[in-house]
mmCIF file of C-alpha atoms (C1' of nucleotides) in Angstrom:
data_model
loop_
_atom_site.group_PDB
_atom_site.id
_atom_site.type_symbol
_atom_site.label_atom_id
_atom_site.label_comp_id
_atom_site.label_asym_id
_atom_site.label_seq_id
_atom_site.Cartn_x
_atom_site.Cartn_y
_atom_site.Cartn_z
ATOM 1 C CA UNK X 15 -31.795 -17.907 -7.366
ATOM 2 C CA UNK X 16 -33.466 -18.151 -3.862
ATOM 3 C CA UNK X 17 -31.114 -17.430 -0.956
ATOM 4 C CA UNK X 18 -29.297 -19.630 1.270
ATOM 5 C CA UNK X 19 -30.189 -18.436 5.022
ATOM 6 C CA UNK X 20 -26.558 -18.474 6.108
ATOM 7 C CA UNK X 21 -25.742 -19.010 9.534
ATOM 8 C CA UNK X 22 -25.227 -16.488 11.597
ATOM 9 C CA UNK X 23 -25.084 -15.892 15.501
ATOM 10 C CA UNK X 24 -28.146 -14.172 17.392
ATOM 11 C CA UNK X 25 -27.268 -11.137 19.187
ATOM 12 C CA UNK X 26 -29.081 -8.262 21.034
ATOM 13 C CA UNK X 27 -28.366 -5.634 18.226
ATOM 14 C CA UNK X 28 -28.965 -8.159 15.716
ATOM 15 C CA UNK X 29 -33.166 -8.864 17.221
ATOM 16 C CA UNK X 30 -33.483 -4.917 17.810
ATOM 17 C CA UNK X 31 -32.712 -4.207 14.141
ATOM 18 C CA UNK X 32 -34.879 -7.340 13.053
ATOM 19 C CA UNK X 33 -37.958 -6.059 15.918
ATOM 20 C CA UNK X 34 -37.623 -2.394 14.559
ATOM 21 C CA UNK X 35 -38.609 -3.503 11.203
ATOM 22 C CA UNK X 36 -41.272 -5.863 12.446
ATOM 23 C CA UNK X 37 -44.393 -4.444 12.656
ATOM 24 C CA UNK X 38 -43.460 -1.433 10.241
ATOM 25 C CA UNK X 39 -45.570 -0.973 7.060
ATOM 26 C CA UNK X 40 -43.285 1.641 5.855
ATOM 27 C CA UNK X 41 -39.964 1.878 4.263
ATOM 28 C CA UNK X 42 -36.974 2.842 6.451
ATOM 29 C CA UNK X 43 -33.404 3.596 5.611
ATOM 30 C CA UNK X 44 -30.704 2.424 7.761
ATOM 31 C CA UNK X 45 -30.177 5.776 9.567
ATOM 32 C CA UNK X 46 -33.722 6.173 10.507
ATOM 33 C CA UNK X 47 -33.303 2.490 11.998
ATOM 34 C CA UNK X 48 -30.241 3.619 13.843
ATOM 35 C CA UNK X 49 -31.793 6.780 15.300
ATOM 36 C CA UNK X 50 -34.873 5.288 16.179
ATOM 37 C CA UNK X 51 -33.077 2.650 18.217
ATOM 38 C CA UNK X 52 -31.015 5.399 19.723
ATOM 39 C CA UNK X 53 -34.361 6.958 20.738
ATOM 40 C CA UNK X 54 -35.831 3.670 22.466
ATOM 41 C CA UNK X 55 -32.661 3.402 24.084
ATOM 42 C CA UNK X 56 -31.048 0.536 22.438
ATOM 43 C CA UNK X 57 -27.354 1.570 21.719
ATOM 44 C CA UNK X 58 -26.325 -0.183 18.577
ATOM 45 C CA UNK X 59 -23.847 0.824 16.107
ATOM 46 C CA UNK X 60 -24.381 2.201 13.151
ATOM 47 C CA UNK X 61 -21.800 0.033 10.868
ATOM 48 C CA UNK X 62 -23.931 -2.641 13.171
ATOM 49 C CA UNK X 63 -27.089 -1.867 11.415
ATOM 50 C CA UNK X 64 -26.045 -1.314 8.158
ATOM 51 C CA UNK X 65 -23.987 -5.344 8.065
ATOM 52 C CA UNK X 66 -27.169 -6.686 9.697
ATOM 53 C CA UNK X 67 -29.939 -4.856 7.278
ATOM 54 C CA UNK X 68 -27.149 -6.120 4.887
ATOM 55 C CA UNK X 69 -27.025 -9.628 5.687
ATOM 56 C CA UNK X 70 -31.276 -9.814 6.174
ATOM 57 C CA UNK X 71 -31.677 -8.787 2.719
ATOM 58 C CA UNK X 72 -29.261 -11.136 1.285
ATOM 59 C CA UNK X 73 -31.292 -14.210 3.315
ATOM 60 C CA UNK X 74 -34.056 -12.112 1.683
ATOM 61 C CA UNK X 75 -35.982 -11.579 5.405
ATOM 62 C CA UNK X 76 -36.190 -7.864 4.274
ATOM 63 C CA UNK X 77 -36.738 -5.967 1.146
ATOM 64 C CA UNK X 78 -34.397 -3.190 -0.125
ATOM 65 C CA UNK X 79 -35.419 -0.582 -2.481
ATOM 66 C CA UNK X 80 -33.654 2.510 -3.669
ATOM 67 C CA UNK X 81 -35.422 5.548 -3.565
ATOM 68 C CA UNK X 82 -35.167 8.642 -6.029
ATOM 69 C CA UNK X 83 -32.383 10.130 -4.390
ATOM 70 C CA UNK X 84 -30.397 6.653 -4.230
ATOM 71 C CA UNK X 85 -30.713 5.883 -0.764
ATOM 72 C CA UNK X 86 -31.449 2.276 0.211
ATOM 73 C CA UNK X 87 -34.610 1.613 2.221
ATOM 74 C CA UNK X 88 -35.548 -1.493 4.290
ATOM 75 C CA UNK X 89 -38.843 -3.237 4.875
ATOM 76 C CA UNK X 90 -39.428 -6.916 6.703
ATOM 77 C CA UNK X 91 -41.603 -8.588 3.941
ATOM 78 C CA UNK X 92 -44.643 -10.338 4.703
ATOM 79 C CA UNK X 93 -43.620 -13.144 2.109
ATOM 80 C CA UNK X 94 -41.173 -15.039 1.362
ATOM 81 C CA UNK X 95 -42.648 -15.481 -2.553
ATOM 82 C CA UNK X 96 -41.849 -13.033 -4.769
ATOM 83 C CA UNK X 97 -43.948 -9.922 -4.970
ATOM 84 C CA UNK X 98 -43.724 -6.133 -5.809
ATOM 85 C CA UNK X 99 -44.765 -3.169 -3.667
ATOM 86 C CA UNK X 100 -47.289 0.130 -3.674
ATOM 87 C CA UNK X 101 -45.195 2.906 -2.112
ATOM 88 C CA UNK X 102 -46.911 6.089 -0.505
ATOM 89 C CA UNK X 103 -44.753 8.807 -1.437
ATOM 90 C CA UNK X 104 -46.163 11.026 1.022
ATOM 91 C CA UNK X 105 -46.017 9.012 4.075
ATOM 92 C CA UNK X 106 -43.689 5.261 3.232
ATOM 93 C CA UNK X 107 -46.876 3.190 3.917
ATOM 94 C CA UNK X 108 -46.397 -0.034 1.645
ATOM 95 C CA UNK X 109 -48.562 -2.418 0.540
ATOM 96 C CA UNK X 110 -47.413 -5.887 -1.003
ATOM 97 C CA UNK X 111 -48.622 -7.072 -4.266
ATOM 98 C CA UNK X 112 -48.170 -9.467 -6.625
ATOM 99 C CA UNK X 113 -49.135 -9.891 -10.251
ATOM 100 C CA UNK X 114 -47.961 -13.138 -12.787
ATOM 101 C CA UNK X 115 -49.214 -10.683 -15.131
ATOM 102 C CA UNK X 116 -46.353 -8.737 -14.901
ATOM 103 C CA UNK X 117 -43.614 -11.619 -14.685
ATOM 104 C CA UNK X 118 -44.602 -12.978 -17.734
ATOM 105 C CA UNK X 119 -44.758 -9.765 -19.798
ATOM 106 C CA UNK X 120 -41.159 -8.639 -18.509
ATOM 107 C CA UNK X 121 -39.719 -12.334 -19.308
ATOM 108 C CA UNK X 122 -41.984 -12.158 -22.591
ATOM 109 C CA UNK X 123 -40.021 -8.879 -23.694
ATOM 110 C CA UNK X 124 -36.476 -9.504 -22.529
ATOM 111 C CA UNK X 125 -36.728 -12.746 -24.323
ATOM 112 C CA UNK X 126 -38.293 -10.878 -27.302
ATOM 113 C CA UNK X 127 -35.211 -8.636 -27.445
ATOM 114 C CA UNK X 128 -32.561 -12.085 -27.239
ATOM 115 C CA UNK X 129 -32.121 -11.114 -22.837
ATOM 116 C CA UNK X 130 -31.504 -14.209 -20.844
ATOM 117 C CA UNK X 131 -31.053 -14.250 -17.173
ATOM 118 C CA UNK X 132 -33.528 -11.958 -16.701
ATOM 119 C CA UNK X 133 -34.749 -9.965 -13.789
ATOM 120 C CA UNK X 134 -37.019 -7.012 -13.042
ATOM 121 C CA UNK X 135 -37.666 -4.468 -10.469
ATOM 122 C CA UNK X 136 -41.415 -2.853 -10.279
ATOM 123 C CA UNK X 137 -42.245 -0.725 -8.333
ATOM 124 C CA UNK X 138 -45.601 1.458 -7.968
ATOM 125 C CA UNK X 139 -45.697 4.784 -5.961
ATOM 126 C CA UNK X 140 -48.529 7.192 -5.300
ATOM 127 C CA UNK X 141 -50.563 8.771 -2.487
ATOM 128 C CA UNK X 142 -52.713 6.531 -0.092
ATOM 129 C CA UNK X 143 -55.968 6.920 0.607
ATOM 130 C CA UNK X 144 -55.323 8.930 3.906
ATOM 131 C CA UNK X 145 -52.912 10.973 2.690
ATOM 132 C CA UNK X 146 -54.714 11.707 -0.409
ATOM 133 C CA UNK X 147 -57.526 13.247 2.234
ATOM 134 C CA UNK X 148 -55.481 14.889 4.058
ATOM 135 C CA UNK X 149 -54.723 17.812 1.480
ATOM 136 C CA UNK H 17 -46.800 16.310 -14.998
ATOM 137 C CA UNK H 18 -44.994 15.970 -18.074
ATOM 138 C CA UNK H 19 -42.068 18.561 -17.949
ATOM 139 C CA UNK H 20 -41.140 21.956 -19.164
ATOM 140 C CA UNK H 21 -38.553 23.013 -21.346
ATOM 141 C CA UNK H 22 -36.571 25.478 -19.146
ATOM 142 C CA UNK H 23 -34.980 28.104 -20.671
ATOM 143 C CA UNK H 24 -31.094 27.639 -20.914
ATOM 144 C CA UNK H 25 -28.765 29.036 -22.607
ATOM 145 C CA UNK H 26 -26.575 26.561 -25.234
ATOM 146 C CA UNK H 27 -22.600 26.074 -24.500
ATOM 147 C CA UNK H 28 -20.215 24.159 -25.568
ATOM 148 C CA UNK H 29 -20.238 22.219 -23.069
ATOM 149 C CA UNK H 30 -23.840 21.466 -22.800
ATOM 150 C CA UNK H 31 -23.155 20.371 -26.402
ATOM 151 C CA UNK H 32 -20.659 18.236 -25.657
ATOM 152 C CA UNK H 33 -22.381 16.199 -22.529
ATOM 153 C CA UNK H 34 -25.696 15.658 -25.114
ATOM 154 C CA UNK H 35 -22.950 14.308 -27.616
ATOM 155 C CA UNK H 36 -21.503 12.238 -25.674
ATOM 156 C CA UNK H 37 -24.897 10.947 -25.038
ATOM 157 C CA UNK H 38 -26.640 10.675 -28.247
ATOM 158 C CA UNK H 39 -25.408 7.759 -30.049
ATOM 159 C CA UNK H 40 -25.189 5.452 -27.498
ATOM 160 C CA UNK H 41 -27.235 2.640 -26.819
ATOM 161 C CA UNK H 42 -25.452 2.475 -23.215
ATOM 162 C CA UNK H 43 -26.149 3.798 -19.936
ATOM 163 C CA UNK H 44 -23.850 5.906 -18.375
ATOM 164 C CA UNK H 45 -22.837 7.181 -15.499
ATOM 165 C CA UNK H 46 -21.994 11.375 -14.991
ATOM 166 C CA UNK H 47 -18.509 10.140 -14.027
ATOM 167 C CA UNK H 48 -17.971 7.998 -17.030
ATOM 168 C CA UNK H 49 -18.849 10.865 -19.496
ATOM 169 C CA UNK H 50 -17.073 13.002 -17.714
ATOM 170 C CA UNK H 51 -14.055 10.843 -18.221
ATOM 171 C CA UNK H 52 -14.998 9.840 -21.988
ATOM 172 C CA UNK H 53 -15.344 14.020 -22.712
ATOM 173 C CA UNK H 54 -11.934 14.634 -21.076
ATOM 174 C CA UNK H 55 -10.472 11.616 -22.789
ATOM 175 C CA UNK H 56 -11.855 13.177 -25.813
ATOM 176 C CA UNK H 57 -9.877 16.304 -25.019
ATOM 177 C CA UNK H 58 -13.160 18.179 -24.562
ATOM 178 C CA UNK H 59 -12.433 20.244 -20.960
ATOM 179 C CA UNK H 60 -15.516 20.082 -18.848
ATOM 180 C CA UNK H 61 -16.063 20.354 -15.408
ATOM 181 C CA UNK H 62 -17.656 17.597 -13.369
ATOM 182 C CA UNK H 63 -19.901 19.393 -11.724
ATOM 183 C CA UNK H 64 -20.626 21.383 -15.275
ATOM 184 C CA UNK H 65 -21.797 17.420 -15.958
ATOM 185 C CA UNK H 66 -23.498 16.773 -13.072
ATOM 186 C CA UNK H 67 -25.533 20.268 -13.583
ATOM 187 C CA UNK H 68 -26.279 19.784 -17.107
ATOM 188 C CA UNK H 69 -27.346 15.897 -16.631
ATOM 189 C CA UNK H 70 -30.000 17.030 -13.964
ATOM 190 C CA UNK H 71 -31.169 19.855 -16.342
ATOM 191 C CA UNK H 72 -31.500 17.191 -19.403
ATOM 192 C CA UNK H 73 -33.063 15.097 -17.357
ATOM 193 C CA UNK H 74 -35.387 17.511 -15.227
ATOM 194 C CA UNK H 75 -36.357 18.255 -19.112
ATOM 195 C CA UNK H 76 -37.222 14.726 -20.460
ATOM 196 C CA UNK H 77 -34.430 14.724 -22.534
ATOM 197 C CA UNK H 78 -32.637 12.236 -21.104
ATOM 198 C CA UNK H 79 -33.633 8.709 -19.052
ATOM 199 C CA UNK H 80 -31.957 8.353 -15.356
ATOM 200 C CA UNK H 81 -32.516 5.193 -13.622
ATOM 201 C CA UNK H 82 -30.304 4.121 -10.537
ATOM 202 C CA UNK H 83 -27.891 1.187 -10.615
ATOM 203 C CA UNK H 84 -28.049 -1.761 -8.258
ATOM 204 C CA UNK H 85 -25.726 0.399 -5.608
ATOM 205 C CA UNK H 86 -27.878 3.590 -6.095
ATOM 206 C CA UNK H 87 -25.882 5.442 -8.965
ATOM 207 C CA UNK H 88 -27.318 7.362 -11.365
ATOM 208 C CA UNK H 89 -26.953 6.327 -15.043
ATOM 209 C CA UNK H 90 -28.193 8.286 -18.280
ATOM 210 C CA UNK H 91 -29.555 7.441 -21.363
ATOM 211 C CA UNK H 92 -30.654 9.636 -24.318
ATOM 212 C CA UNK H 93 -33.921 8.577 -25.064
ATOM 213 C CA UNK H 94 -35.262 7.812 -28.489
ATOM 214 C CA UNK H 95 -38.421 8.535 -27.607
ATOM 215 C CA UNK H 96 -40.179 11.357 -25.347
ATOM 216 C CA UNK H 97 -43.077 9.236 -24.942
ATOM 217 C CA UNK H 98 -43.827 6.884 -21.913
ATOM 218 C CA UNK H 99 -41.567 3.794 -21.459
ATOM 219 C CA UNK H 100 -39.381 1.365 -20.111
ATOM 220 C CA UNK H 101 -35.871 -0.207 -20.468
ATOM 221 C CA UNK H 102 -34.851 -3.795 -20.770
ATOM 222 C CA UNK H 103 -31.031 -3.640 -19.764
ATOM 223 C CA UNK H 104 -28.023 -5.955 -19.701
ATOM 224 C CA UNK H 105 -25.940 -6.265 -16.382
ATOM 225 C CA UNK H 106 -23.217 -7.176 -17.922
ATOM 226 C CA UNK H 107 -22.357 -4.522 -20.793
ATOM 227 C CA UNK H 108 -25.075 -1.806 -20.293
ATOM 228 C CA UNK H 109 -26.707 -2.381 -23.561
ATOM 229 C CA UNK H 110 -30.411 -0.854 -23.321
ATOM 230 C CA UNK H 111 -33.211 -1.505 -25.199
ATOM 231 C CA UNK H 112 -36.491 0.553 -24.974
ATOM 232 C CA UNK H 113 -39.526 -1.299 -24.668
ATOM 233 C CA UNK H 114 -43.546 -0.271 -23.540
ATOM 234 C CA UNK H 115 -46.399 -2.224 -22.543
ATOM 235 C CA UNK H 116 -49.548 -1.048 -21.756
ATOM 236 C CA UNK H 117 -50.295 -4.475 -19.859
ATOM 237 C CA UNK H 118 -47.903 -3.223 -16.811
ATOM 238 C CA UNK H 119 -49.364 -0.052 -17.334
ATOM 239 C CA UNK H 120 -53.133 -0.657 -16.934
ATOM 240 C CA UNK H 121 -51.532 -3.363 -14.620
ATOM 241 C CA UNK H 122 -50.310 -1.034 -12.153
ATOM 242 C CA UNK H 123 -52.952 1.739 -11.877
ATOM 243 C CA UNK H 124 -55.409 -0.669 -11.215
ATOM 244 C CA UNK H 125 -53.815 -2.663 -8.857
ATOM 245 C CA UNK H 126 -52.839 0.770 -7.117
ATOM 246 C CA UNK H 127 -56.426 1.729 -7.493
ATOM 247 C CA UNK H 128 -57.416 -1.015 -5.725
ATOM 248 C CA UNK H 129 -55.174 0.278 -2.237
ATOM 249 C CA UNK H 130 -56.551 3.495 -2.802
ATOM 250 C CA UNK H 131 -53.720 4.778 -3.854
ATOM 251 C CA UNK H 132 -53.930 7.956 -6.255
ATOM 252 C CA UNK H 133 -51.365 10.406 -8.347
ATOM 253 C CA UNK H 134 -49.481 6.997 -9.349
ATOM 254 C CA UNK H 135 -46.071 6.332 -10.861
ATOM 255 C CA UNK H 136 -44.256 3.224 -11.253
ATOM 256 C CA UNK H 137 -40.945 2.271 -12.268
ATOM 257 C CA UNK H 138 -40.043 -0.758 -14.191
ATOM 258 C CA UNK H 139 -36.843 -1.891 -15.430
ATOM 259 C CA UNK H 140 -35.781 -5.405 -16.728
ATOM 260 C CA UNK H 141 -32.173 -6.037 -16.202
ATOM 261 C CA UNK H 142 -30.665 -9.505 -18.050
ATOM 262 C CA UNK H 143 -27.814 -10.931 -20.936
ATOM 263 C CA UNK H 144 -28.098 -9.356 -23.908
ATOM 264 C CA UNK H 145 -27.727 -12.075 -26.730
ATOM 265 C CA UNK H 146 -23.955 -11.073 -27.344
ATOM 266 C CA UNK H 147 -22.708 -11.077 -23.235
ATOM 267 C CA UNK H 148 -24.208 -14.850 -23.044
ATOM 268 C CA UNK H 149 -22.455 -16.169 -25.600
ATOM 269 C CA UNK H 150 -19.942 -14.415 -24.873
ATOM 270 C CA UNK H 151 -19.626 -16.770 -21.342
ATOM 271 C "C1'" DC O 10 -19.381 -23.595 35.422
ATOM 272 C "C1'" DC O 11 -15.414 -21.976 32.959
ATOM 273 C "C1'" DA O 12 -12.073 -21.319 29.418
ATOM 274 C "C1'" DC O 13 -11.391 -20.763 24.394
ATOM 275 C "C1'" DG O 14 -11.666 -19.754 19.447
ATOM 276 C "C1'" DA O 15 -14.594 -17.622 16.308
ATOM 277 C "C1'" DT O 16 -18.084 -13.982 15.420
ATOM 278 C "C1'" DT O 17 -19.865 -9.710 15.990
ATOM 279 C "C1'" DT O 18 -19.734 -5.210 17.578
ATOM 280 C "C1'" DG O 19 -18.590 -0.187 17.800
ATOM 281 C "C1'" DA O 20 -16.052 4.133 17.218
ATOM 282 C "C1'" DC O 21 -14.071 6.310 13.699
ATOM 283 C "C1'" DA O 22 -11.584 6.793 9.440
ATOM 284 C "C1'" DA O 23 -12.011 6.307 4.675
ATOM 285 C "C1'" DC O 24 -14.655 6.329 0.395
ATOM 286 C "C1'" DG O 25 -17.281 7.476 -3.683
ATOM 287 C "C1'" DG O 26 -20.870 9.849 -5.694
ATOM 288 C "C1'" DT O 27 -23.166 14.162 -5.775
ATOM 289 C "C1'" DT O 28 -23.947 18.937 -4.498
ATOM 290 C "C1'" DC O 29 -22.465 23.517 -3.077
ATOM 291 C "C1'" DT O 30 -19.595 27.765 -3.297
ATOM 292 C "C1'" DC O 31 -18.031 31.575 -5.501
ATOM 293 C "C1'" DA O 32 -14.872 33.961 -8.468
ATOM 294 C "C1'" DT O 33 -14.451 34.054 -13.341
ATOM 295 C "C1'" DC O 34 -16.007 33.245 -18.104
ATOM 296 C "C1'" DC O 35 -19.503 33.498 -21.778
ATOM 297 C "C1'" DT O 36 -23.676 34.481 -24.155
ATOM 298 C "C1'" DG O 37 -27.386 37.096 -25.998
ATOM 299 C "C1'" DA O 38 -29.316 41.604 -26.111
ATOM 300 C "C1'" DA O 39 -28.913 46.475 -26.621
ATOM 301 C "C1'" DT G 5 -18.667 46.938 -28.008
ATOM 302 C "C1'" DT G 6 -20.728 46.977 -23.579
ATOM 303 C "C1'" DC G 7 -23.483 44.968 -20.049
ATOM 304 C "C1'" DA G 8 -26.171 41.996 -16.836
ATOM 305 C "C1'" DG G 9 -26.943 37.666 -15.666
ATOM 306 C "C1'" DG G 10 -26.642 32.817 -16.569
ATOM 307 C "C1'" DA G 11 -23.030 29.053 -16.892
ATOM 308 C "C1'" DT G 12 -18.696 27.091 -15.728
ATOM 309 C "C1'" DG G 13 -14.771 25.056 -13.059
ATOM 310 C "C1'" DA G 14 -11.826 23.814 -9.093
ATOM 311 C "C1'" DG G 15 -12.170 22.329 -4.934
ATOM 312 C "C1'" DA G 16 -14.470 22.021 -0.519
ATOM 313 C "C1'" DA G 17 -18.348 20.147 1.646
ATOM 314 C "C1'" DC G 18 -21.896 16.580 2.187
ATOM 315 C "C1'" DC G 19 -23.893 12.279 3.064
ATOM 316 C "C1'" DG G 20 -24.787 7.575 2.814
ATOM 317 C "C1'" DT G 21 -22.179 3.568 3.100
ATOM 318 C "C1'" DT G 22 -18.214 0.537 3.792
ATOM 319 C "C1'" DG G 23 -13.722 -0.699 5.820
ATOM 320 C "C1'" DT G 24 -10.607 -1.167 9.993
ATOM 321 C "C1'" DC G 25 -9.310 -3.331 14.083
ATOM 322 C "C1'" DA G 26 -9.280 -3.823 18.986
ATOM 323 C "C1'" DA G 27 -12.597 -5.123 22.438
ATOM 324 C "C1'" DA G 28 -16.886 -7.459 23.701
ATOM 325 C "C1'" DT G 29 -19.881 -11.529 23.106
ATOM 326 C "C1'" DC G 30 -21.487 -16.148 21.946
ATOM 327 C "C1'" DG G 31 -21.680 -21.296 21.690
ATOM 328 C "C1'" DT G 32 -19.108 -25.108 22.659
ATOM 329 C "C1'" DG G 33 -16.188 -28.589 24.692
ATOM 330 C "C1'" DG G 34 -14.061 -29.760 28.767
#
DNA sequence: CCACGATTTGACAACGGTTCTCATCCTGAA
DNA sequence: TTCAGGATGAGAACCGTTGTCAAATCGTGG
């Protein structure tokens, strides 16, 4: 179930993509990755970013999440275990957490209902603290 | 934060699209009922489906949740209370399930980032008993 | 240090789902 | 039955994402 890191060739666009992310506690889609390389002067393409943030998330070195609207966002996780996140509507901050807690109860429940294979997606989303104070 | 009923005015096509829902244990997307309504011979436009889907589910009256390439798939819900779907990849089937454990599970651990005004979203995706052995 | 085959890139077209537009149709109320 | 305004439908418009393909780039072997 874990990934295979496949082999792929380092480029420039490929460590601008991968150092945008870095060092980002929020949530970005690929277009905001694109324009904000754009803006620090790194041309890249945008078919470019979207194969790469592709390819990262299938070696699992980023996280993808959909959010209301569909659109796919990106964020370089901490960990390589698996773990959930805390979303800040208001601003993208995320926080990773984990919680065995959780993992059993969804396996628990699929099982209870005759689901094998089973997989989950949790994800929490609220205001953080500084947002919260600044209203 | 629980939602209002708007006001709207029953049609025979508004009729149609909750048919088309009710009764089935699948989710489905607005295309796919759009399709199954005009396969039906029931005429309805696809943005009439789109408009009415939104409405429904703007209103509680129906679940959305977002597939693995971010499209939106509805559900009638049995229930208008809080909870959560355990759902097979392969044929759609969906089951509804709760759990106050991943409830109290993710306000506090929300809580505990400061985080305030929380959501979450959980969804358990797997084989239903009848897809596995179907394999 | 250079040539070579394989990858990767980039500009742009193509796509698929969803929303918007607006003239026309219906519905409930009077 | 008439009327005003909400609802519908056909198609254009949108937008995020993926596909196309020639040109640029990379690691390697010579």
């Amino acid at each position: 179930m874990t990934e295979q890191r496949t082999e792929r060739r380092p480029t420039r666009q490929r460590a601008a993509i991968a150092d945008a992310l870095v060092g980002t506690a929020e949530f970005r889609s690929a277009q905001e990755i694109h324009a904000a390389l754009a803006g620090r002067g790194e041309r890249v393409g945008l078919a470019t970013v979207y194969r790469n943030l592709q390819a990262m998330a299938g070696d699992g070195e980023v996280d993808v999440i959909r959010t209301a609207d569909g659109e796919a966002v990106y964020r370089s996780c901490a960990t390589d275990d698996h773990h959930h996140h805390v979303v800040c509507r208001s601003c993208g901050l995320a926080v990773e957490v984990t919680g065995d807690a959780v993992e059993r109860w969804a396996e628990a429940v699929a099982a209870e209902h005759g689901f094998t294979a089973v997989r989950h997606t949790v994800e929490i989303d609220g205001l953080c603290a500084d947002c919260a104070a600044r209203r």
